[in-house]
């Protein structure tokens, strides 16, 4: 029997374009499969530029702490494709097993019959098939790209639709300004279904999201900073809305941006009908939440063992200017608590705004080591990253990989052990977790 990797590789040949936003192909396939998208548990649909995955991670942690079985669909994966499909179970879900994944992929392949379809579309259909046939209390469904024409936007009546922070990314597909991008993300709002809008850094994105939610007839419309809010107070997370206040443990996920993500997650759960979750489950969710490759500290593993003695090794897949802003703010907070020279190890794709990303670290990072992102045709040459870093005022150099970068740092004499941040690409984050021997579980 073909492996899931072999089947997915075969799907890549069915359509010449990796990204081709359309609902026609997946709607046709789902109809031929008997409409599994109509047999799903109650679902929360999540779009946005930054914070989608973290918001979903918070919701899953809270729901599972409350005893719910939670299906989760996210993308991209870091190490193995199976990470995209988490099958819910009481006590905690698990990534889909190989047998079940192959079974679903083969059914989709047989029904599709060789007709044009993108890899994301056919694998999304397979995920929906699995979720429709496995009982669970809720499905957390992450948009792949955009919203309006994304393959996940085949669901008619979500329990809630959430849009997290909007920023500039994927301009070739979504538009070159945040208002245009917000309009695409707002395509997941549905008539009569609650719309939850996370706190936005860009006022024009916030305005577009509110307008589109109202125009489509979404009800209620909950806006972060107006209808709900979260902030840190004396090392605690305080969430408040019209139903009252929650005083919770500070989230396990690092970075001040995670406060807003946690607040959005709680608001989304309440809007979706999970308002009876007890404070203890919310608190446990804050302590248990995990989201690999997002400000993840690597304290064990092969690469962690290669870092200079006494240093901190951090990993983050952020790759756009707003993500870089949140990341640099988190590093500044760590510097304030415990001073250490910051070294960036950066690999990026050529499709990303590398200059906008790196500009956030000017005056904060001691130096930058540029590395390639292996196996990616669109990878930006590390020499080009190093030049952009110099233009941003960062001392930079080039190494053939993360391991070589860590070796170079070991050859440096430090007055204080460094804080090392590997960042710039989720593909690089996956490569690092695989090499470190600590893949997501």
PDB file of N, CA, C and O in Angstrom, residues 189 195 197 208-219 221:
ATOM      1  N   UNK A 189     -16.827  34.896   7.516  1.00  0.00           N
ATOM      2  CA  UNK A 189     -18.012  35.292   8.289  1.00  0.00           C
ATOM      3  C   UNK A 189     -19.270  34.817   7.575  1.00  0.00           C
ATOM      4  O   UNK A 189     -19.387  34.919   6.356  1.00  0.00           O
ATOM      5  N   UNK A 195     -19.242  36.402  14.898  1.00  0.00           N
ATOM      6  CA  UNK A 195     -17.956  36.822  14.332  1.00  0.00           C
ATOM      7  C   UNK A 195     -17.116  37.386  15.466  1.00  0.00           C
ATOM      8  O   UNK A 195     -17.548  38.302  16.171  1.00  0.00           O
ATOM      9  N   UNK A 197     -13.548  39.165  16.335  1.00  0.00           N
ATOM     10  CA  UNK A 197     -12.450  39.911  15.718  1.00  0.00           C
ATOM     11  C   UNK A 197     -11.412  40.215  16.788  1.00  0.00           C
ATOM     12  O   UNK A 197     -11.688  40.931  17.759  1.00  0.00           O
ATOM     13  N   UNK A 208     -12.444  47.192   8.144  1.00  0.00           N
ATOM     14  CA  UNK A 208     -12.943  46.292   7.099  1.00  0.00           C
ATOM     15  C   UNK A 208     -13.586  45.058   7.706  1.00  0.00           C
ATOM     16  O   UNK A 208     -14.663  44.619   7.268  1.00  0.00           O
ATOM     17  N   UNK A 209     -12.963  44.478   8.728  1.00  0.00           N
ATOM     18  CA  UNK A 209     -13.512  43.278   9.358  1.00  0.00           C
ATOM     19  C   UNK A 209     -14.888  43.561   9.965  1.00  0.00           C
ATOM     20  O   UNK A 209     -15.823  42.776   9.811  1.00  0.00           O
ATOM     21  N   UNK A 210     -15.027  44.688  10.644  1.00  0.00           N
ATOM     22  CA  UNK A 210     -16.323  45.046  11.237  1.00  0.00           C
ATOM     23  C   UNK A 210     -17.379  45.257  10.147  1.00  0.00           C
ATOM     24  O   UNK A 210     -18.514  44.785  10.289  1.00  0.00           O
ATOM     25  N   UNK A 211     -16.995  45.972   9.102  1.00  0.00           N
ATOM     26  CA  UNK A 211     -17.941  46.252   8.019  1.00  0.00           C
ATOM     27  C   UNK A 211     -18.413  44.962   7.353  1.00  0.00           C
ATOM     28  O   UNK A 211     -19.615  44.791   7.100  1.00  0.00           O
ATOM     29  N   UNK A 212     -17.463  44.048   7.052  1.00  0.00           N
ATOM     30  CA  UNK A 212     -17.830  42.816   6.363  1.00  0.00           C
ATOM     31  C   UNK A 212     -18.676  41.916   7.255  1.00  0.00           C
ATOM     32  O   UNK A 212     -19.602  41.255   6.777  1.00  0.00           O
ATOM     33  N   UNK A 213     -18.366  41.873   8.532  1.00  0.00           N
ATOM     34  CA  UNK A 213     -19.167  41.063   9.451  1.00  0.00           C
ATOM     35  C   UNK A 213     -20.604  41.574   9.499  1.00  0.00           C
ATOM     36  O   UNK A 213     -21.569  40.800   9.449  1.00  0.00           O
ATOM     37  N   UNK A 214     -20.754  42.894   9.580  1.00  0.00           N
ATOM     38  CA  UNK A 214     -22.097  43.477   9.629  1.00  0.00           C
ATOM     39  C   UNK A 214     -22.833  43.277   8.307  1.00  0.00           C
ATOM     40  O   UNK A 214     -24.029  42.959   8.286  1.00  0.00           O
ATOM     41  N   UNK A 215     -22.116  43.428   7.194  1.00  0.00           N
ATOM     42  CA  UNK A 215     -22.738  43.317   5.871  1.00  0.00           C
ATOM     43  C   UNK A 215     -23.277  41.922   5.601  1.00  0.00           C
ATOM     44  O   UNK A 215     -24.323  41.758   4.959  1.00  0.00           O
ATOM     45  N   UNK A 216     -22.573  40.903   6.100  1.00  0.00           N
ATOM     46  CA  UNK A 216     -23.008  39.532   5.839  1.00  0.00           C
ATOM     47  C   UNK A 216     -24.088  39.090   6.828  1.00  0.00           C
ATOM     48  O   UNK A 216     -24.713  38.039   6.662  1.00  0.00           O
ATOM     49  N   UNK A 217     -24.291  39.870   7.869  1.00  0.00           N
ATOM     50  CA  UNK A 217     -25.308  39.521   8.860  1.00  0.00           C
ATOM     51  C   UNK A 217     -24.817  38.614   9.951  1.00  0.00           C
ATOM     52  O   UNK A 217     -25.598  37.859  10.545  1.00  0.00           O
ATOM     53  N   UNK A 218     -23.515  38.663  10.234  1.00  0.00           N
ATOM     54  CA  UNK A 218     -22.968  37.885  11.348  1.00  0.00           C
ATOM     55  C   UNK A 218     -23.522  38.438  12.661  1.00  0.00           C
ATOM     56  O   UNK A 218     -23.608  39.641  12.836  1.00  0.00           O
ATOM     57  N   UNK A 219     -23.902  37.538  13.579  1.00  0.00           N
ATOM     58  CA  UNK A 219     -24.438  37.965  14.877  1.00  0.00           C
ATOM     59  C   UNK A 219     -24.048  36.953  15.944  1.00  0.00           C
ATOM     60  O   UNK A 219     -24.229  35.757  15.731  1.00  0.00           O
ATOM     61  N   UNK A 221     -21.347  40.289  16.788  1.00  0.00           N
ATOM     62  CA  UNK A 221     -20.006  40.665  16.352  1.00  0.00           C
ATOM     63  C   UNK A 221     -19.246  41.112  17.587  1.00  0.00           C
ATOM     64  O   UNK A 221     -19.607  42.109  18.220  1.00  0.00           O
TER      65      UNK A 221
END
